[in-house]
Short mmCIF file of C-alpha atoms in Angstrom, two decimals:
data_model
loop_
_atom_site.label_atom_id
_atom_site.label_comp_id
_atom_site.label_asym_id
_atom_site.label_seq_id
_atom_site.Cartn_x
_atom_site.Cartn_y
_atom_site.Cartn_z
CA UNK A 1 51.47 33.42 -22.63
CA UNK A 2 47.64 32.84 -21.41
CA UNK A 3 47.24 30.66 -24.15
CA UNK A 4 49.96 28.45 -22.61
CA UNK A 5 49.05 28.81 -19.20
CA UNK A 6 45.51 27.57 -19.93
CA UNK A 7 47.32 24.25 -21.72
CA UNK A 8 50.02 23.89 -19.11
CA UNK A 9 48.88 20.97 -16.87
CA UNK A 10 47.66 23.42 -13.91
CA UNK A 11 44.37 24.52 -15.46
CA UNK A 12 41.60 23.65 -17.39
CA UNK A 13 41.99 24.36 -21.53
CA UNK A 14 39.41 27.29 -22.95
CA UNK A 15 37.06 24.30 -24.09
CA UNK A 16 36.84 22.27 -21.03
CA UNK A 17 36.12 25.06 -18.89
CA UNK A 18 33.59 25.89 -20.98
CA UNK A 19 32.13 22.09 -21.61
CA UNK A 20 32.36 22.26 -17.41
CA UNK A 21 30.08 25.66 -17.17
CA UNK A 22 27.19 24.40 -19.15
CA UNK A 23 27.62 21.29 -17.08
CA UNK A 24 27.48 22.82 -13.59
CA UNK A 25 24.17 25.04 -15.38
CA UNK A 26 22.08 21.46 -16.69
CA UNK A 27 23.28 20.57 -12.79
CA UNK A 28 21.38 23.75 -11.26
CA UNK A 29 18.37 23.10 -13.44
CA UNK A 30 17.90 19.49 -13.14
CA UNK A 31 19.60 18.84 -9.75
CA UNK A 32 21.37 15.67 -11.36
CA UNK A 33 23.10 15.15 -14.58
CA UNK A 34 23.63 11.60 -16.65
CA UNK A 35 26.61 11.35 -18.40
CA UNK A 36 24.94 9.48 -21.51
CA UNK A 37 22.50 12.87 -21.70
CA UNK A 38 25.34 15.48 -21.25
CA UNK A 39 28.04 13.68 -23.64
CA UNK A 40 24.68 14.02 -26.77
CA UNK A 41 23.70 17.32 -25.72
CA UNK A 42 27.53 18.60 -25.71
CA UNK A 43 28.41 15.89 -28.86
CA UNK A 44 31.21 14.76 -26.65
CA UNK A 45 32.53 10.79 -26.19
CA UNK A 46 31.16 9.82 -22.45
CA UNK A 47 34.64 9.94 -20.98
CA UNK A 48 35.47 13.19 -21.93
CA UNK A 49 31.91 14.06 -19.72
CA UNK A 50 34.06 11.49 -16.89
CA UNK A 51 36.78 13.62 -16.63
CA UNK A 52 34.71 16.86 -16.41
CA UNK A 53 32.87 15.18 -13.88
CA UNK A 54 36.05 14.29 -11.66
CA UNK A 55 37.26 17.76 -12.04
CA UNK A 56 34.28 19.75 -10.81
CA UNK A 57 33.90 16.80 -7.63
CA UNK A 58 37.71 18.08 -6.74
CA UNK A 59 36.79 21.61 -7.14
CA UNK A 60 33.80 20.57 -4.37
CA UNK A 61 30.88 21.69 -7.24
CA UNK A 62 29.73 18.11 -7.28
CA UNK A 63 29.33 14.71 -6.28
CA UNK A 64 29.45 11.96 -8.93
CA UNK A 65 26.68 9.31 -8.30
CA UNK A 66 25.57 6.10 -10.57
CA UNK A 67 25.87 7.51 -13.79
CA UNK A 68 26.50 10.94 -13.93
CA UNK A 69 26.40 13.34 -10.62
CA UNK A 70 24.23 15.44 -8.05
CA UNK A 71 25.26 18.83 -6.63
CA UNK A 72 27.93 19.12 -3.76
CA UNK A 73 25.37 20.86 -1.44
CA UNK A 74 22.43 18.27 -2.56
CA UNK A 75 23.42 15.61 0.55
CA UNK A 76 24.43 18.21 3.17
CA UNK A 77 22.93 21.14 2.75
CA UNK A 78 19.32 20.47 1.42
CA UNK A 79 17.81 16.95 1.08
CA UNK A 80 14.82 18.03 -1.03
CA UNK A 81 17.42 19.35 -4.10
CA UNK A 82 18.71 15.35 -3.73
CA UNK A 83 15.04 14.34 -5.46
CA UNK A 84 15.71 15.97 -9.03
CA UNK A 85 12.34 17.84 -10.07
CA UNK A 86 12.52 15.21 -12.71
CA UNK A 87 13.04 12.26 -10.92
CA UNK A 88 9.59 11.02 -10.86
CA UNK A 89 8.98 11.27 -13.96
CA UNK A 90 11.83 9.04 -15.29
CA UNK A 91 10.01 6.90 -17.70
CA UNK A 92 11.39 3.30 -17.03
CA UNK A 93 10.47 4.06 -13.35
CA UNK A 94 7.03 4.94 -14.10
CA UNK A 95 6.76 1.64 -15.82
CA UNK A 96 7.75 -0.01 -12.91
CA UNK A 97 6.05 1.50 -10.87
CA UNK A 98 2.85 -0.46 -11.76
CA UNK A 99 4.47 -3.73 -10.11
CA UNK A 100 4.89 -2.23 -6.91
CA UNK A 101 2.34 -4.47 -4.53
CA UNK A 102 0.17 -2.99 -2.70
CA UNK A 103 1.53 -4.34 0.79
CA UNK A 104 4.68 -5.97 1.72
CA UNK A 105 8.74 -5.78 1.38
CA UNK A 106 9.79 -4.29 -1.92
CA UNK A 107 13.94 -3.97 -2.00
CA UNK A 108 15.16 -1.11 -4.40
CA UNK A 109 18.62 -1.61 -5.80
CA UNK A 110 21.26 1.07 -6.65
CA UNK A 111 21.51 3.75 -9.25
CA UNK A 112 19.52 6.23 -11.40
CA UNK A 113 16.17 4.07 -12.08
CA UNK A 114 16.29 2.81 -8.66
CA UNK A 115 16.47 6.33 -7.06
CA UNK A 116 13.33 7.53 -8.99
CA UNK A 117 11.20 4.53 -8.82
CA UNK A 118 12.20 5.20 -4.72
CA UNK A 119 10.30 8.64 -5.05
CA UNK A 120 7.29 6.95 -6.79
CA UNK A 121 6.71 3.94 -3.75
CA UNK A 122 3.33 4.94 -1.87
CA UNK A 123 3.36 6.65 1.33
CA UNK A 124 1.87 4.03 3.76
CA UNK A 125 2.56 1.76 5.98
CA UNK A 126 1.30 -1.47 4.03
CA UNK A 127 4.38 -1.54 2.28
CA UNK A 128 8.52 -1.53 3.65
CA UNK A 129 11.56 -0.47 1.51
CA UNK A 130 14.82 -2.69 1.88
CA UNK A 131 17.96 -0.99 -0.01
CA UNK A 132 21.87 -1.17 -0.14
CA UNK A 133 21.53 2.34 -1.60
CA UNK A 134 22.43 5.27 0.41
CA UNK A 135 20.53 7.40 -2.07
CA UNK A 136 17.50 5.63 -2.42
CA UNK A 137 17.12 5.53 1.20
CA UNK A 138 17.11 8.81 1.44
CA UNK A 139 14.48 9.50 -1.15
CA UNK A 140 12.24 6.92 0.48
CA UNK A 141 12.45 8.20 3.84
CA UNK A 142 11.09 11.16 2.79
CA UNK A 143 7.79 9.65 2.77
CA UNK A 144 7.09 9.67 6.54
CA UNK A 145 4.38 6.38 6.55
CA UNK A 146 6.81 4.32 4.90
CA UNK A 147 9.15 2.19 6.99
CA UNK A 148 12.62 2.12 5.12
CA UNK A 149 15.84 0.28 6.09
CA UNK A 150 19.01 0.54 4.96
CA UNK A 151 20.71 -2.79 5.09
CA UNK A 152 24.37 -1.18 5.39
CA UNK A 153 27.93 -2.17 4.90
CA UNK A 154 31.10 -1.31 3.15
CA UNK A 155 30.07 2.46 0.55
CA UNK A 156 30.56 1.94 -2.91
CA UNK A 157 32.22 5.74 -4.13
CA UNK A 158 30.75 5.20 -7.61
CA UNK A 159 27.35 5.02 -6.65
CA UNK A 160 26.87 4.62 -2.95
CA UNK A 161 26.08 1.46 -3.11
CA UNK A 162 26.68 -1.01 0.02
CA UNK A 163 27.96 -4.88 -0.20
CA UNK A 164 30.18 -6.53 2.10
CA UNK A 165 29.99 -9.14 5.28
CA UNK A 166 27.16 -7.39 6.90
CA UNK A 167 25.04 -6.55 3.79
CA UNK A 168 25.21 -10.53 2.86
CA UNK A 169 24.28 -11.65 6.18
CA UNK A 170 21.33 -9.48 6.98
CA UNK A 171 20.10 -10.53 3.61
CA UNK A 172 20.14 -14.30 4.61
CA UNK A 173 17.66 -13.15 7.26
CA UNK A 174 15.25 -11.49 5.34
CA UNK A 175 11.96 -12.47 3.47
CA UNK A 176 11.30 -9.72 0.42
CA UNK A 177 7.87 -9.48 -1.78
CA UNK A 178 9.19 -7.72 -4.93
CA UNK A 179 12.77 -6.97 -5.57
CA UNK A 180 13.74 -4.39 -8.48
CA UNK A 181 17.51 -4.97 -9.28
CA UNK A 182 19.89 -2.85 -11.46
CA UNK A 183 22.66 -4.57 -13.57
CA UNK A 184 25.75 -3.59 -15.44
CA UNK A 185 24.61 -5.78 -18.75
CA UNK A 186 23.33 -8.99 -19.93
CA UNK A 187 25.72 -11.82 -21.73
CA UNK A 188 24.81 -13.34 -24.77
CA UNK A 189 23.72 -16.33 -23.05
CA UNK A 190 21.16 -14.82 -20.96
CA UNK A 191 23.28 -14.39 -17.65
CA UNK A 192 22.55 -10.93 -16.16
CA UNK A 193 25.87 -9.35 -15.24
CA UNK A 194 27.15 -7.29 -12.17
CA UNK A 195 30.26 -4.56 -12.01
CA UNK A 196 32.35 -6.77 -9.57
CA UNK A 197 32.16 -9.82 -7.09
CA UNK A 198 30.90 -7.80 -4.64
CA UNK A 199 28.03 -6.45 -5.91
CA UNK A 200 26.95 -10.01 -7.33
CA UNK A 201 26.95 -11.57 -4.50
CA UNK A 202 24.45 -9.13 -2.60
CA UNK A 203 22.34 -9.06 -5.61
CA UNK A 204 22.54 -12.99 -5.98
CA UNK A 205 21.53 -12.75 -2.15
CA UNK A 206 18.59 -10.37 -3.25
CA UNK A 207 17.60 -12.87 -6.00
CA UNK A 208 17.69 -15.99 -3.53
CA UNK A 209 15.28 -13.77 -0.63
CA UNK A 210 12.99 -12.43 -3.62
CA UNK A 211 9.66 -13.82 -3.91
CA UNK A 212 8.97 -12.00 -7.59
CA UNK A 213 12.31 -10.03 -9.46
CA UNK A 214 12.16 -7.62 -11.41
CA UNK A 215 15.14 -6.20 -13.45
CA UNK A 216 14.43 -2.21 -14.03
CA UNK A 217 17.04 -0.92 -16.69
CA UNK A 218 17.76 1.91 -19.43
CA UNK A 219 19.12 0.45 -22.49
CA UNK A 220 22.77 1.60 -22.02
CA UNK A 221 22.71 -0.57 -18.62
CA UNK A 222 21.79 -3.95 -20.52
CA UNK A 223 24.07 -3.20 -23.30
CA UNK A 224 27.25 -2.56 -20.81
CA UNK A 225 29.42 -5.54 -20.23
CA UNK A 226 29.50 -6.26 -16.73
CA UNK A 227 32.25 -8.60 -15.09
CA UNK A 228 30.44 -11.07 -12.96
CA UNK A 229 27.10 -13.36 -13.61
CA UNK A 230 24.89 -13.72 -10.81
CA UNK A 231 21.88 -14.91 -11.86
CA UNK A 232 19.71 -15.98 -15.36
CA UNK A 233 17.35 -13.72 -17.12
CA UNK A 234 15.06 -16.94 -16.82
CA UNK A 235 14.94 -16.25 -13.25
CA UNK A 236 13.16 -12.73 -13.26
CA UNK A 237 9.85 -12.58 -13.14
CA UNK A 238 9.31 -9.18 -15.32
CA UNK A 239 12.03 -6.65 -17.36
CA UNK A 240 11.32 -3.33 -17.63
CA UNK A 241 13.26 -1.55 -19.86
CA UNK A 242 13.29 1.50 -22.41
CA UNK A 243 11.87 1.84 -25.76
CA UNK A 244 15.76 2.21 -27.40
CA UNK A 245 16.29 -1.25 -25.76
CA UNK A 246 18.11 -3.67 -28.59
CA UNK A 247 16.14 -6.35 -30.24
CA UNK A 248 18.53 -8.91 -29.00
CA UNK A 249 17.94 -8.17 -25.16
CA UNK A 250 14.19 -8.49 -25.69
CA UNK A 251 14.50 -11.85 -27.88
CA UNK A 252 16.71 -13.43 -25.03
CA UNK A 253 13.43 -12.07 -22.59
CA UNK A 254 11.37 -13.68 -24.64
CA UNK A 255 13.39 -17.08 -25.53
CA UNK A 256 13.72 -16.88 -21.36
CA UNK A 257 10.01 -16.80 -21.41
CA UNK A 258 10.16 -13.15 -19.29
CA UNK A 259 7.18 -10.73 -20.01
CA UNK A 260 8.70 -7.62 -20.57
CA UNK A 261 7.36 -3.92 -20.13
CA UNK A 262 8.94 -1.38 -22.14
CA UNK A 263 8.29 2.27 -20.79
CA UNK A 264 6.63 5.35 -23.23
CA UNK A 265 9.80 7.73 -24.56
CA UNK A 266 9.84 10.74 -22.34
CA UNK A 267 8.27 13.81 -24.09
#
């Protein structure tokens, strides 16, 4: 009879609890999990790691952010758990972190390379941070020299993101120095690709304001196959990217005439 309650619709089945416990312990160590990272370590397919991740958010254990998720309390109850003790030293971030300028307007775009390459920005004044990130505001306020604005608009759920009417126009109005954009893939052709309308049309915007892009991405992010083209790889001015990124990425950097960083494994 336990056997079938534990099958029956109304709870969790012996494994997934389980798969969910050493989830919710990788959480507590690391303060933020990536669903490519738990699905290897648990030898799981990335949507099984989905699901578990949607059941602990309705149980209230967590909230799901751009790829993978952050602990319920890490928003509300204390900011400093938010910044994963990791999060810093997130190897395509570090990279990128050697194009930051030393004064100006950098804008920092959504997700988990965005958030840690937030945490690595200088404290001082030379420099402001421009996002549509809810997250990476956060961890950039947290320096308190640095003047960071959060350009606002309609939330993204996924990955608390912002886009919409108000995002778009307060980009029109804005001059930036160095933009570092996220995507959801490059097309064969050499088009970089967003998730939706939406977000390619704020990060055309961001393109269009940018003085020098640069495209910061983990190999599963270039390899995804995003729905909407808003701008060319010719137009970037660097990639950074991973050492597992695919030969066929970098030769359509290279036939785009990009220079291209690729950031040391992480040991």
């Amino acid at each position: 009879m336990a056997k079938a309650a534990e099958n029956d619709g109304t709870a969790p089945g012996r494994a997934a609890q389980e798969r969910r416990n050493r989830i919710m312990v990788m959480l507590r160590e690391a303060g933020r999990v990536d669903v490519g990272e738990v699905a290897e370590s648990l030898a799981v397919a990335d949507e099984t790691v989905r699901r578990d991740l949607r059941a602990l958010e309705d149980e209230g254990q967590l909230r799901r952010a751009h790829g993978g998720a952050i602990l319920a309390s890490a928003l509300t109850v204390d900011l400093p758990q938010f910044i994963a003790p990791d999060l810093a030293e997130h190897p395509v971030a570090s990279r990128a972190a050697e194009l930051l300028p030393a004064a100006g307007i950098v804008f920092i775009d959504s997700g988990a390379v965005a958030e840690a390459l937030a945490a690595l920005v200088p404290n001082t004044a030379e420099l402001q941070v421009v996002t549509t990130s809810i997250p990476v505001a956060l961890v950039a306020s947290r320096h308190p020299d640095l003047v960071v604005y959060n350009l606002g608009g309609a939330v993204n759920p996924r990955d608390d993101s912002q886009s919409g009417q108000w995002t778009r126009e307060a980009l029109e109005h804005i001059r930036i120095d160095t933009a570092f954009l996220s995507v959801s893939g490059i097309s064969s052709d050499g088009y970089l690709l967003a998730a939706d309308p939406k977000a390619a049309r704020i990060k055309s915007a961001v393109v269009a304001a940018s003085e020098r892009v640069v495209l910061i991405a983990e190999h599963g992010q270039l390899e995804r196959n995003g729905m909407v083209k808003f701008a060319q790889l010719s137009e970037l001015d660097h990639l950074v990217v991973d050492a597992r990124t695919s030969d066929v990425v970098l030769s359509l950097a290279a036939d785009a005439g990009v220079p291209v960083l690729v950031a040391e494994a992480a040991t």
